[in-house]
Coordinates of C-alpha atoms in Angstrom, one line a residue:
M188 CA -69.5 -68.1 51.9
T189 CA -69.2 -64.7 53.6
T190 CA -66.6 -63.5 56.1
T191 CA -66.9 -60.2 58.2
L192 CA -64.0 -57.9 57.4
A193 CA -64.0 -54.5 59.1
G194 CA -67.8 -54.1 58.6
K195 CA -67.7 -55.5 55.0
K196 CA -68.7 -58.8 53.5
L197 CA -66.2 -60.9 51.7
R198 CA -68.0 -62.4 48.9
F199 CA -67.1 -65.5 46.9
S200 CA -66.4 -63.4 43.8
Q201 CA -64.0 -61.2 45.8
S202 CA -61.7 -64.0 46.6
I203 CA -58.2 -63.7 45.3
A204 CA -58.3 -67.4 44.2
I205 CA -61.4 -66.6 42.1
Q206 CA -59.8 -63.4 40.7
V207 CA -56.7 -65.3 39.7
L208 CA -58.7 -68.4 38.5
I209 CA -60.9 -66.5 36.0
P210 CA -58.0 -65.0 34.0
M211 CA -56.3 -68.5 34.0
V212 CA -59.6 -70.0 32.8
V213 CA -59.9 -67.4 30.1
I214 CA -56.3 -68.1 29.0
G215 CA -57.1 -71.8 29.0
L216 CA -60.2 -71.2 27.0
L217 CA -58.4 -69.1 24.5
A218 CA -55.7 -71.7 24.1
L219 CA -58.4 -74.5 23.7
G220 CA -60.3 -72.3 21.2
S221 CA -57.0 -71.7 19.3
M222 CA -56.4 -75.4 19.1
L223 CA -60.0 -76.1 18.0
V224 CA -59.7 -73.4 15.3
S225 CA -56.4 -74.7 14.2
L226 CA -57.9 -78.2 14.0
L227 CA -60.9 -77.0 12.1
V228 CA -58.7 -75.1 9.6
T229 CA -56.5 -78.1 9.3
V230 CA -59.4 -80.4 8.6
N231 CA -61.1 -77.9 6.1
T232 CA -57.9 -77.3 4.2
Q233 CA -56.8 -80.9 4.2
H234 CA -57.8 -81.5 0.5
D235 CA -57.4 -78.0 -0.8
A236 CA -53.9 -78.5 -2.2
E237 CA -55.0 -81.8 -3.8
A238 CA -57.9 -79.8 -5.4
I239 CA -55.5 -77.2 -6.7
N240 CA -53.3 -79.8 -8.2
T241 CA -56.2 -81.7 -9.7
A242 CA -57.6 -78.5 -11.2
G243 CA -54.1 -77.8 -12.7
S244 CA -54.1 -81.2 -14.2
M245 CA -57.5 -80.6 -15.7
R246 CA -56.2 -77.6 -17.4
M247 CA -53.5 -79.7 -18.9
Q248 CA -56.1 -82.4 -20.0
S249 CA -58.1 -79.6 -21.7
Y250 CA -55.0 -78.6 -23.8
R251 CA -54.2 -82.3 -24.4
I252 CA -57.8 -82.8 -25.8
A253 CA -57.1 -79.8 -28.0
V254 CA -53.8 -81.3 -29.2
L255 CA -55.5 -84.7 -30.0
L256 CA -58.3 -83.0 -32.0
Q257 CA -55.6 -81.0 -33.8
Q258 CA -53.7 -84.1 -34.7
A259 CA -56.8 -85.9 -35.8
S260 CA -57.8 -83.0 -38.1
S261 CA -54.4 -82.9 -39.6
G262 CA -54.4 -86.6 -40.4
D263 CA -51.6 -87.4 -38.1
D264 CA -53.6 -90.0 -36.3
T265 CA -56.4 -92.2 -37.3
W266 CA -59.8 -91.5 -36.0
E267 CA -59.8 -94.8 -34.1
A268 CA -56.7 -93.8 -32.2
T269 CA -58.0 -90.3 -31.7
A270 CA -61.4 -91.7 -30.4
E271 CA -59.6 -94.0 -28.0
A272 CA -57.3 -91.3 -26.7
L273 CA -60.2 -88.8 -26.4
S274 CA -62.3 -91.4 -24.5
S275 CA -59.4 -92.0 -22.2
E276 CA -59.0 -88.3 -21.5
Y277 CA -62.8 -87.8 -21.1
Q278 CA -63.0 -90.5 -18.5
L279 CA -60.0 -89.1 -16.6
F280 CA -61.3 -85.6 -16.8
S281 CA -64.8 -86.7 -15.7
K282 CA -63.3 -88.6 -12.8
K283 CA -61.4 -85.5 -11.7
L284 CA -64.3 -83.3 -12.2
Y285 CA -66.9 -85.5 -10.4
Q286 CA -65.1 -87.7 -8.0
S287 CA -62.0 -85.9 -6.8
S288 CA -61.1 -83.5 -4.1
I289 CA -62.5 -80.7 -6.3
T290 CA -65.9 -82.2 -5.9
R291 CA -65.5 -82.4 -2.1
A292 CA -64.2 -78.8 -1.9
A293 CA -67.2 -77.5 -3.9
G294 CA -69.6 -79.6 -2.0
K295 CA -68.7 -78.5 1.5
S296 CA -68.1 -74.8 0.7
G297 CA -71.8 -73.8 0.5
Q298 CA -72.7 -70.8 -1.6
N299 CA -69.3 -69.2 -2.4
P300 CA -67.1 -68.6 -5.4
I301 CA -65.7 -72.2 -5.4
K302 CA -69.1 -73.7 -5.9
D303 CA -70.0 -71.1 -8.5
N304 CA -66.8 -71.5 -10.5
Y305 CA -67.2 -75.4 -10.2
S306 CA -70.7 -75.1 -11.5
R307 CA -69.6 -73.1 -14.5
V308 CA -66.8 -75.6 -15.2
V309 CA -69.2 -78.5 -14.9
D310 CA -71.8 -76.7 -17.1
N311 CA -69.2 -75.8 -19.7
W312 CA -67.9 -79.3 -19.7
E313 CA -71.3 -80.9 -20.1
S314 CA -72.9 -78.4 -22.4
S315 CA -70.0 -77.5 -24.6
V316 CA -67.1 -79.9 -24.4
V317 CA -68.9 -83.3 -24.0
P318 CA -71.2 -82.6 -27.1
I319 CA -68.0 -82.0 -29.2
L320 CA -66.4 -85.1 -28.0
S321 CA -69.6 -87.3 -28.0
P322 CA -69.1 -88.7 -31.6
F323 CA -65.7 -89.8 -30.7
L324 CA -67.0 -91.3 -27.4
A325 CA -69.7 -93.3 -29.2
G326 CA -67.2 -95.1 -31.3
Q327 CA -68.8 -94.0 -34.6
F328 CA -66.9 -93.0 -37.7
V329 CA -66.2 -89.4 -37.8
S330 CA -65.3 -87.8 -41.0
T331 CA -62.4 -85.5 -41.5
E332 CA -64.7 -82.5 -41.9
S333 CA -66.4 -83.4 -38.6
I334 CA -63.1 -83.8 -36.9
T335 CA -62.0 -80.4 -38.3
K336 CA -65.1 -78.8 -37.3
A337 CA -65.0 -80.4 -33.8
N338 CA -61.4 -79.1 -33.6
E339 CA -62.4 -75.6 -34.6
N340 CA -65.3 -75.6 -32.2
Y341 CA -63.1 -77.0 -29.3
L342 CA -60.4 -74.5 -29.9
A343 CA -63.0 -71.7 -29.9
L344 CA -64.2 -72.6 -26.3
V345 CA -61.0 -74.2 -24.8
D346 CA -59.7 -70.9 -23.6
H347 CA -63.0 -70.1 -22.0
H348 CA -63.0 -73.5 -20.4
V349 CA -59.4 -73.2 -19.1
A350 CA -60.3 -69.7 -17.8
D351 CA -63.2 -71.3 -15.8
I352 CA -60.8 -73.9 -14.4
D353 CA -58.3 -71.2 -13.5
N354 CA -61.1 -69.3 -11.7
L355 CA -61.9 -72.5 -9.9
V356 CA -58.2 -72.9 -8.8
L357 CA -58.1 -69.3 -7.7
S358 CA -61.3 -69.6 -5.7
I359 CA -60.0 -72.7 -4.0
Q360 CA -56.7 -71.0 -3.4
K361 CA -58.4 -67.9 -2.1
N362 CA -60.5 -70.0 0.2
T363 CA -57.6 -71.7 1.6
E364 CA -55.7 -68.4 2.1
D365 CA -58.9 -66.9 3.8
K366 CA -59.0 -69.9 6.2
I367 CA -55.2 -69.5 7.0
E368 CA -55.7 -65.8 7.4
L369 CA -58.6 -66.4 9.7
L370 CA -56.5 -68.8 11.7
G371 CA -53.7 -66.2 12.0
I372 CA -56.2 -63.5 13.1
Y373 CA -57.6 -65.8 15.7
E374 CA -54.2 -67.0 16.9
G375 CA -53.1 -63.4 17.1
L376 CA -56.2 -62.4 19.0
S377 CA -55.7 -65.4 21.3
I378 CA -52.1 -64.4 21.9
F379 CA -53.1 -60.8 22.6
L380 CA -56.0 -61.8 24.9
S381 CA -53.7 -64.2 26.7
F382 CA -51.1 -61.5 27.1
L383 CA -53.7 -59.3 28.5
A384 CA -54.9 -61.9 30.9
L385 CA -51.3 -62.6 31.9
V386 CA -50.7 -58.8 32.5
F387 CA -53.9 -58.7 34.5
I388 CA -52.8 -61.7 36.6
V389 CA -49.4 -60.2 37.2
M390 CA -50.8 -56.9 38.0
R391 CA -53.4 -58.3 40.4
A392 CA -50.9 -60.6 41.9
D393 CA -48.5 -57.7 42.5
Q394 CA -51.2 -55.6 43.9
N395 CA -53.1 -58.2 45.9
L396 CA -50.3 -60.7 46.8
V397 CA -46.7 -59.5 46.4
K398 CA -46.9 -56.0 47.9
P399 CA -49.3 -56.9 50.7
L400 CA -47.1 -59.9 51.5
K401 CA -44.0 -57.8 51.5
D402 CA -45.9 -55.3 53.8
L403 CA -46.9 -58.3 56.1
V404 CA -43.2 -59.3 56.2
R405 CA -42.2 -55.9 57.3
A406 CA -44.9 -55.8 59.9
A407 CA -43.7 -59.2 61.1
E408 CA -40.2 -58.0 61.3
H409 CA -41.3 -55.0 63.4
A410 CA -43.3 -57.4 65.6
S411 CA -40.4 -59.6 66.0
I412 CA -38.4 -56.8 67.7
G413 CA -41.3 -55.7 69.9
D414 CA -42.6 -52.8 67.7
F415 CA -46.3 -53.2 67.4
S416 CA -47.0 -49.7 66.1
Y417 CA -46.5 -50.7 62.4
R418 CA -49.7 -51.1 60.5
T419 CA -50.2 -52.7 57.0
Y420 CA -51.8 -50.5 54.3
Y421 CA -53.7 -53.1 52.4
E422 CA -57.4 -52.8 53.0
A423 CA -59.0 -54.7 50.0
V424 CA -61.9 -57.1 50.7
N425 CA -60.2 -60.4 50.1
E426 CA -58.2 -63.0 51.9
I427 CA -55.0 -61.0 52.1
G428 CA -57.1 -58.0 53.2
L429 CA -58.6 -60.1 56.0
L430 CA -55.1 -61.4 56.9
C431 CA -53.7 -57.7 57.0
S432 CA -56.8 -56.6 58.9
T433 CA -56.4 -59.4 61.4
F434 CA -52.6 -58.8 61.7
N435 CA -53.3 -55.2 62.4
D436 CA -56.0 -56.1 65.1
M437 CA -53.4 -58.6 66.5
S438 CA -50.7 -55.9 66.6
A439 CA -53.0 -53.4 68.2
S440 CA -54.1 -56.1 70.7
L441 CA -50.5 -57.1 71.5
A442 CA -49.6 -53.5 71.8
R443 CA -52.4 -53.0 74.4
H444 CA -51.3 -56.2 76.2
Y445 CA -47.6 -55.1 76.1
R446 CA -48.7 -51.7 77.6
K447 CA -50.8 -53.4 80.2
L448 CA -47.8 -55.7 81.0
E449 CA -45.4 -52.8 81.1
D450 CA -47.7 -51.0 83.4
L451 CA -48.2 -54.1 85.5
V452 CA -44.4 -54.6 85.5
N453 CA -43.9 -51.0 86.5
E454 CA -46.6 -51.2 89.2
K455 CA -45.1 -54.5 90.5
T456 CA -41.6 -52.9 90.4
V457 CA -42.8 -49.9 92.4
Q458 CA -44.5 -52.4 94.8
L459 CA -41.3 -54.5 95.2
Q460 CA -39.3 -51.3 95.7
Q461 CA -41.8 -50.2 98.3
S462 CA -41.7 -53.6 99.8
N463 CA -38.0 -53.6 99.8
Q464 CA -38.0 -50.1 101.6
M465 CA -40.5 -51.5 104.0
L466 CA -38.3 -54.5 104.7
D467 CA -35.3 -52.3 105.1
F468 CA -37.2 -50.1 107.4
L469 CA -38.5 -53.0 109.5
Y470 CA -35.0 -54.5 109.7
S471 CA -33.4 -51.2 110.7
T472 CA -36.2 -50.6 113.2
A473 CA -35.8 -54.1 114.7
Q474 CA -32.0 -53.6 114.8
R475 CA -32.3 -50.1 116.3
L476 CA -34.8 -51.3 119.0
S477 CA -32.6 -54.4 119.8
E478 CA -29.2 -52.8 120.0
G479 CA -29.7 -50.8 123.2
P480 CA -32.1 -49.3 125.7
I481 CA -35.2 -47.9 124.1
D482 CA -34.8 -44.1 124.8
R483 CA -36.6 -41.1 123.4
Q484 CA -34.1 -40.5 120.6
T485 CA -34.5 -44.1 119.4
L486 CA -38.3 -43.7 119.3
T487 CA -38.0 -40.3 117.7
E488 CA -35.8 -41.8 114.9
T489 CA -38.2 -44.6 114.4
I490 CA -41.3 -42.6 114.0
T491 CA -39.6 -40.0 111.9
D492 CA -38.6 -42.7 109.4
L493 CA -42.0 -44.2 109.5
K494 CA -43.7 -40.9 108.7
K495 CA -41.3 -40.2 105.9
L496 CA -41.8 -43.7 104.4
T497 CA -45.6 -43.8 104.7
G498 CA -46.2 -40.1 103.8
V499 CA -48.9 -39.5 106.4
S500 CA -49.6 -36.0 107.4
Q501 CA -49.5 -36.5 111.2
L502 CA -48.0 -39.2 113.3
S503 CA -47.7 -39.2 117.2
L504 CA -46.4 -41.7 119.6
C505 CA -47.9 -41.6 123.1
L506 CA -46.2 -43.8 125.7
A507 CA -47.7 -44.7 129.1
N508 CA -46.1 -42.8 132.0
E509 CA -44.6 -44.9 134.7
A510 CA -45.9 -42.5 137.4
S511 CA -49.5 -42.5 136.3
K512 CA -51.3 -44.9 133.9
D513 CA -53.7 -42.2 132.9
Q514 CA -50.9 -39.9 131.6
Y515 CA -48.9 -40.4 128.4
D516 CA -45.6 -38.9 127.1
L517 CA -45.9 -37.5 123.6
I518 CA -43.1 -38.2 121.1
L519 CA -43.3 -36.5 117.7
P520 CA -41.3 -37.0 114.5
A521 CA -38.2 -34.8 114.1
G522 CA -39.4 -31.5 112.7
D523 CA -43.0 -31.6 114.0
Q524 CA -43.4 -28.7 116.5
H525 CA -47.1 -28.9 117.4
S526 CA -47.9 -29.9 121.0
C527 CA -50.7 -31.8 122.5
R528 CA -53.9 -29.8 122.5
L529 CA -55.3 -31.6 125.6
D530 CA -54.0 -31.6 129.1
D531 CA -56.2 -34.5 130.1
C532 CA -54.9 -37.8 128.4
V533 CA -57.9 -39.7 129.7
K534 CA -60.2 -37.6 127.4
C535 CA -57.7 -37.7 124.5
F536 CA -59.5 -38.5 121.2
M537 CA -56.5 -40.2 119.9
R538 CA -56.6 -43.1 122.3
P539 CA -57.4 -46.5 120.7
D540 CA -60.3 -47.1 123.1
K541 CA -62.1 -44.0 121.7
K542 CA -64.8 -44.7 119.2
H543 CA -65.2 -41.2 117.7
L544 CA -62.1 -41.1 115.6
A545 CA -62.8 -39.3 112.2
Q546 CA -62.2 -40.9 108.8
G547 CA -58.5 -41.0 108.0
E548 CA -57.5 -41.3 111.8
T549 CA -56.3 -44.5 113.2
S550 CA -54.7 -45.4 116.6
F551 CA -52.6 -48.5 116.9
P552 CA -52.1 -49.9 120.5
I553 CA -48.7 -50.8 121.7
E554 CA -49.3 -53.5 124.2
D555 CA -48.8 -57.2 124.9
A556 CA -51.0 -59.6 126.8
S557 CA -50.6 -58.1 130.2
D558 CA -49.2 -54.5 129.8
N559 CA -50.1 -51.4 127.8
F560 CA -47.3 -49.3 126.8
G561 CA -49.2 -46.6 124.8
F562 CA -50.4 -46.1 121.3
L563 CA -49.4 -44.8 117.8
Y564 CA -51.8 -42.2 116.3
V565 CA -51.9 -41.7 112.6
K566 CA -53.8 -39.1 110.6
N567 CA -53.8 -39.2 106.8
E568 CA -53.9 -36.1 104.5
N569 CA -57.5 -34.9 103.5
N570 CA -59.0 -37.6 105.9
R571 CA -58.2 -40.3 103.4
A572 CA -58.2 -43.9 104.7
L573 CA -54.8 -45.6 104.9
K574 CA -53.8 -47.7 102.1
P575 CA -53.4 -51.4 102.8
W576 CA -49.5 -51.3 102.7
Q577 CA -49.5 -48.3 105.0
Q578 CA -51.8 -50.1 107.4
R579 CA -49.6 -53.2 107.3
L580 CA -46.4 -51.3 107.8
I581 CA -47.7 -49.2 110.7
E582 CA -49.1 -52.4 112.4
A583 CA -45.8 -54.0 112.0
V584 CA -44.0 -51.1 113.5
A585 CA -46.5 -51.1 116.5
E586 CA -45.9 -54.8 117.0
H587 CA -42.1 -54.2 116.9
L588 CA -42.4 -51.5 119.5
S589 CA -44.8 -53.6 121.6
F590 CA -42.3 -56.6 121.5
A591 CA -39.3 -54.4 122.1
M592 CA -40.9 -52.6 125.1
A593 CA -42.2 -55.8 126.5
L594 CA -38.8 -57.4 126.2
Q595 CA -37.2 -54.4 127.8
Y596 CA -39.7 -54.5 130.6
Q597 CA -39.2 -58.3 131.1
E598 CA -35.4 -57.9 131.0
G599 CA -35.6 -55.1 133.6
L600 CA -37.9 -57.3 135.7
S601 CA -35.6 -60.3 135.3
R602 CA -32.5 -58.2 136.3
R603 CA -34.2 -56.9 139.3
L604 CA -35.3 -60.4 140.2
M605 CA -31.7 -61.7 139.7
L606 CA -30.4 -58.9 141.8
F607 CA -32.9 -59.7 144.5
E608 CA -32.0 -63.3 144.4
E609 CA -28.3 -62.7 144.3
R610 CA -28.5 -60.2 147.3
S611 CA -30.7 -62.9 149.2
T612 CA -27.9 -65.4 148.5
I613 CA -25.2 -62.9 149.7
A614 CA -27.3 -62.2 152.8
R615 CA -27.5 -66.0 153.5
E616 CA -23.9 -66.5 152.8
L617 CA -22.9 -63.6 155.1
H618 CA -25.4 -64.9 157.7
D619 CA -24.2 -68.5 157.5
S620 CA -20.6 -67.8 157.4
L621 CA -19.3 -64.3 158.5
A622 CA -22.2 -63.6 160.8
Q623 CA -21.8 -66.9 162.7
S624 CA -18.0 -66.3 163.0
L625 CA -18.5 -62.8 164.3
S626 CA -21.1 -64.3 166.8
Y627 CA -18.6 -66.9 167.8
M628 CA -15.9 -64.2 168.3
K629 CA -18.3 -62.1 170.3
M630 CA -18.8 -65.0 172.5
Q631 CA -15.1 -65.5 172.9
V632 CA -14.5 -61.9 173.7
A633 CA -17.3 -62.1 176.5
R634 CA -15.6 -65.3 177.8
I635 CA -12.2 -63.7 177.9
S636 CA -13.7 -60.6 179.6
K637 CA -15.2 -62.8 182.3
L638 CA -11.8 -64.6 182.7
F639 CA -10.1 -61.3 183.2
D640 CA -12.8 -60.3 185.7
R641 CA -12.2 -63.5 187.6
N642 CA -8.4 -63.3 187.4
A643 CA -8.3 -66.6 185.7
P644 CA -4.9 -68.2 185.0
E645 CA -2.9 -66.9 182.1
E646 CA -3.1 -70.3 180.3
K647 CA -6.9 -70.1 180.0
I648 CA -6.9 -66.5 178.9
R649 CA -4.2 -67.4 176.2
E650 CA -6.2 -70.4 175.2
G651 CA -9.3 -68.0 174.7
L652 CA -7.2 -65.5 172.8
E653 CA -5.9 -68.3 170.5
D654 CA -9.4 -69.4 169.9
L655 CA -10.4 -65.7 169.1
Q656 CA -7.3 -65.5 166.8
Q657 CA -8.3 -68.6 164.9
G658 CA -11.9 -67.3 164.6
L659 CA -10.5 -64.0 163.3
D660 CA -8.3 -65.7 160.8
A661 CA -11.2 -68.0 159.6
A662 CA -13.5 -65.0 159.3
Y663 CA -10.9 -62.9 157.4
K664 CA -10.2 -65.8 155.1
H665 CA -13.9 -66.4 154.4
L666 CA -14.4 -62.7 153.9
R667 CA -11.9 -62.8 151.2
E668 CA -13.6 -65.8 149.6
L669 CA -16.8 -64.1 149.7
L670 CA -15.4 -60.9 148.2
T671 CA -13.9 -63.0 145.4
T672 CA -17.4 -64.7 144.8
F673 CA -19.2 -61.3 144.9
R674 CA -16.8 -59.8 142.4
L675 CA -17.6 -62.5 139.9
K676 CA -18.9 -61.1 136.6
L677 CA -20.7 -62.9 133.8
D678 CA -19.6 -60.5 131.0
V679 CA -19.5 -63.0 128.2
P680 CA -22.4 -64.0 126.0
T681 CA -22.5 -67.8 126.7
L682 CA -21.9 -70.1 129.6
Y683 CA -19.3 -72.0 127.6
L684 CA -17.1 -68.7 127.4
A685 CA -17.7 -68.1 131.0
L686 CA -16.6 -71.7 132.0
K687 CA -13.6 -71.4 129.5
T688 CA -12.6 -68.1 131.3
T689 CA -12.7 -69.7 134.7
I690 CA -10.7 -72.8 133.6
D691 CA -8.1 -70.4 132.1
E692 CA -7.8 -68.5 135.5
C693 CA -7.7 -71.6 137.5
D694 CA -5.1 -73.2 135.2
K695 CA -2.8 -70.3 135.9
M696 CA -3.1 -70.7 139.8
K697 CA -0.5 -73.5 139.8
E698 CA 1.7 -74.5 136.9
D699 CA 1.9 -78.2 137.9
I700 CA -1.9 -78.7 137.6
D701 CA -3.7 -79.1 134.2
V702 CA -7.3 -77.9 134.2
V703 CA -9.2 -79.0 131.1
L704 CA -12.8 -78.5 129.9
D705 CA -15.0 -81.1 128.2
Y706 CA -18.2 -79.2 127.1
G707 CA -20.8 -81.5 125.7
L708 CA -23.9 -79.3 126.2
V709 CA -25.4 -78.4 122.8
H710 CA -28.6 -76.2 122.5
C711 CA -29.2 -76.2 126.2
P712 CA -30.4 -72.8 127.2
L713 CA -30.1 -71.8 130.7
S714 CA -31.5 -68.8 132.5
P715 CA -29.1 -66.0 133.6
N716 CA -29.8 -66.9 137.2
E717 CA -28.9 -70.6 136.6
D718 CA -25.7 -69.4 134.7
I719 CA -24.6 -67.4 137.8
H720 CA -25.3 -70.3 140.3
V721 CA -23.6 -73.0 138.0
L722 CA -20.5 -70.7 137.5
Q723 CA -20.3 -70.1 141.3
I724 CA -20.5 -73.8 142.1
I725 CA -17.9 -74.8 139.5
R726 CA -15.6 -72.0 140.4
E727 CA -15.7 -73.1 144.2
A728 CA -15.2 -76.7 143.3
I729 CA -12.3 -76.2 141.0
T730 CA -10.7 -73.7 143.5
N731 CA -11.1 -76.3 146.3
A732 CA -9.5 -79.0 144.0
V733 CA -6.5 -76.7 143.2
K734 CA -5.9 -75.8 146.9
H735 CA -6.5 -79.0 148.7
S736 CA -6.5 -82.1 146.3
K737 CA -2.9 -82.2 145.5
A738 CA -3.9 -83.3 142.0
N739 CA -2.1 -82.7 138.7
L740 CA -5.3 -83.0 136.5
I741 CA -8.5 -81.4 137.1
E742 CA -11.3 -82.0 134.5
L743 CA -14.6 -80.2 134.2
V744 CA -17.2 -82.3 132.3
C745 CA -20.5 -80.8 131.0
E746 CA -22.9 -83.3 129.6
H747 CA -26.6 -84.1 129.1
G748 CA -28.4 -86.5 131.4
D749 CA -31.7 -88.3 131.3
N750 CA -35.1 -86.5 131.2
N751 CA -33.7 -83.2 130.0
K752 CA -31.2 -82.9 132.9
V753 CA -27.8 -81.4 132.7
I754 CA -24.7 -82.5 134.7
F755 CA -21.7 -80.6 135.6
K756 CA -18.8 -82.6 137.1
V757 CA -15.4 -81.4 138.5
V758 CA -13.2 -84.5 138.6
D759 CA -9.6 -84.5 140.1
N760 CA -7.0 -87.3 140.5
G761 CA -5.8 -86.0 143.9
I762 CA -5.8 -87.5 147.4
G763 CA -9.5 -87.7 147.7
I764 CA -11.9 -86.1 150.2
P765 CA -12.7 -87.2 153.8
D766 CA -16.1 -88.9 154.5
N767 CA -17.2 -85.8 156.5
P768 CA -15.6 -82.8 154.5
Y769 CA -17.5 -80.1 156.5
K770 CA -15.3 -78.2 158.9
D771 CA -15.8 -75.5 161.6
H772 CA -15.6 -71.9 160.3
H773 CA -15.6 -73.3 156.6
Y774 CA -18.8 -72.6 154.8
G775 CA -17.9 -73.1 151.0
L776 CA -19.4 -76.5 150.7
S777 CA -22.6 -75.4 152.5
I778 CA -22.9 -72.4 150.1
M779 CA -22.5 -74.7 147.2
Q780 CA -25.2 -76.9 148.5
E781 CA -27.6 -73.9 148.9
R782 CA -26.9 -72.7 145.3
A783 CA -27.7 -76.3 144.0
E784 CA -31.0 -76.1 145.9
L785 CA -31.7 -72.7 144.4
V786 CA -31.6 -74.2 140.8
H787 CA -33.7 -77.2 142.0
G788 CA -30.8 -79.5 141.7
T789 CA -28.6 -81.9 143.7
L790 CA -25.0 -81.6 144.6
A791 CA -23.0 -84.9 145.1
I792 CA -19.5 -84.9 146.5
G793 CA -17.5 -88.2 146.8
P794 CA -14.6 -90.2 145.5
S795 CA -14.1 -90.6 141.8
S796 CA -15.3 -93.9 140.4
E797 CA -12.6 -94.3 137.7
H798 CA -9.5 -93.3 139.7
A799 CA -8.3 -91.9 143.0
G800 CA -9.5 -88.4 143.6
T801 CA -12.8 -86.5 144.2
T802 CA -15.9 -85.8 142.0
V803 CA -18.2 -82.9 142.6
A804 CA -21.3 -83.4 140.5
L805 CA -24.1 -80.9 140.0
T806 CA -27.4 -82.2 138.5
F807 CA -30.5 -80.3 137.8
T808 CA -33.3 -79.7 135.2
P809 CA -33.1 -76.3 133.4
E810 CA -35.9 -73.9 134.0
V811 CA -36.9 -74.0 130.3
F812 CA -37.7 -77.7 130.6
R813 CA -39.5 -77.7 134.0

């Protein structure tokens, strides 16, 4: 089992578990050995106390034998009683000597003082004491002299015999004490070794577990607050060392990732700020180009801000000259003083159609599908290519300029077209109304002149003058109507507001007439030309209703029809309209009819279907739906 750790090998023997397990096994073995030694000592000393007691009783018996022999020699006891008592003492002593715990103690001790002392006691008993007691033991009659002699012999050796027994007791006692001392030494050694092992375990645990874990906890606390610079100090080749090394590597990796994330966040923040600046600039550019006419100051401000935002070294705006398509007007950012180095715009190297632009130079055309308005020339510092965001921003500005200039051009064209159409309408109205009235009056003047030349009666001349007066009155009246029509202005942003203004003006013409508006056109775009014609027709219809219908309610209804058509109706509750409403020297209805035809619509004039009165209805399809 090996694990790579910072270029080292983690062997099985270097494991903390093994290093802790070995001292614990040693402590366990010491404890087990101590128990085994205690058990052995206990077993070996089990009969030592009994042997000592038995040996002590053997000394007493030796003295009792001496007392019995003394009594027998003095005649206190008969020899039969003495023989019986000595036989009993002999058997008891022999049993203790040969069949007691003393025998077992001497037999299991090997060659040691116990066995030597035991052998001397046995030899002394068998060779010295037993021969003295044998006459008594045999049951033979023993004379007094023999008893006295036996007593003297026994008294002569009893002290030596008792001394041998004492030596045997001392040897047994010393052997027991040696065993107990050995047990104490072993127990003390076991305790000492166990203490050393415990100290070793505590020191190793403190060095390899407690301190490294505390250090890991501190490292984790630093990591929890985002500080990945803290490193653990422990570098031993073991599991904790592997954990610390891995934690250090993880902290270093997280620190690198955090730095990368911070750099990425900073980069994205810069990009977002840059994008925000770009959006603000594009918004302000679009607003600046849409607020009013695109003049030189507006374009100068736009390219000045563009150069400042992109940081390019040179930026030039060349706009096509209206007088010549091969000439361009140069517009530079504020503060740039250099002028064009070429007088011939056809040969200009900055034009988008030129293929020899150097690296770092780019021209962006400003054009739409049909018209070319110029180009935007950009040169970066040190001939470096434009960055993608610079390229996108300049392209967007070029598109804004193209759209704004195209829109301005189309609006100018539309205004000129509207002016031309309105002038054509005015010319037709003048031709159809005032010109015809003047022609009629010219004919009346010629007729009256002829009557004067012929000296015609005064009645005919007066009749001609009255016709001329009526024609003049009608022409003057129609001239005032035309002037009112021509002075009409559409200075409000929507058709609804223009109609509302017209309704308010007509409502004030007579206090007894209510003029109301019911506008139901939603999201219906009309062209400016259609707005003018619709407003003229409705204004004429409401004016006629106010003057001639004798109504007290006039309603303007604007609604959607079928097939994307729109319907404008002027409805009154007046006296109605004749079947043939067209009159001599009155051209209002004819002009309304012509305006309806100009918007490709129909004008219907007739009685109201719901109540008495007149309805003027204009129906047409807006240009956007045609």
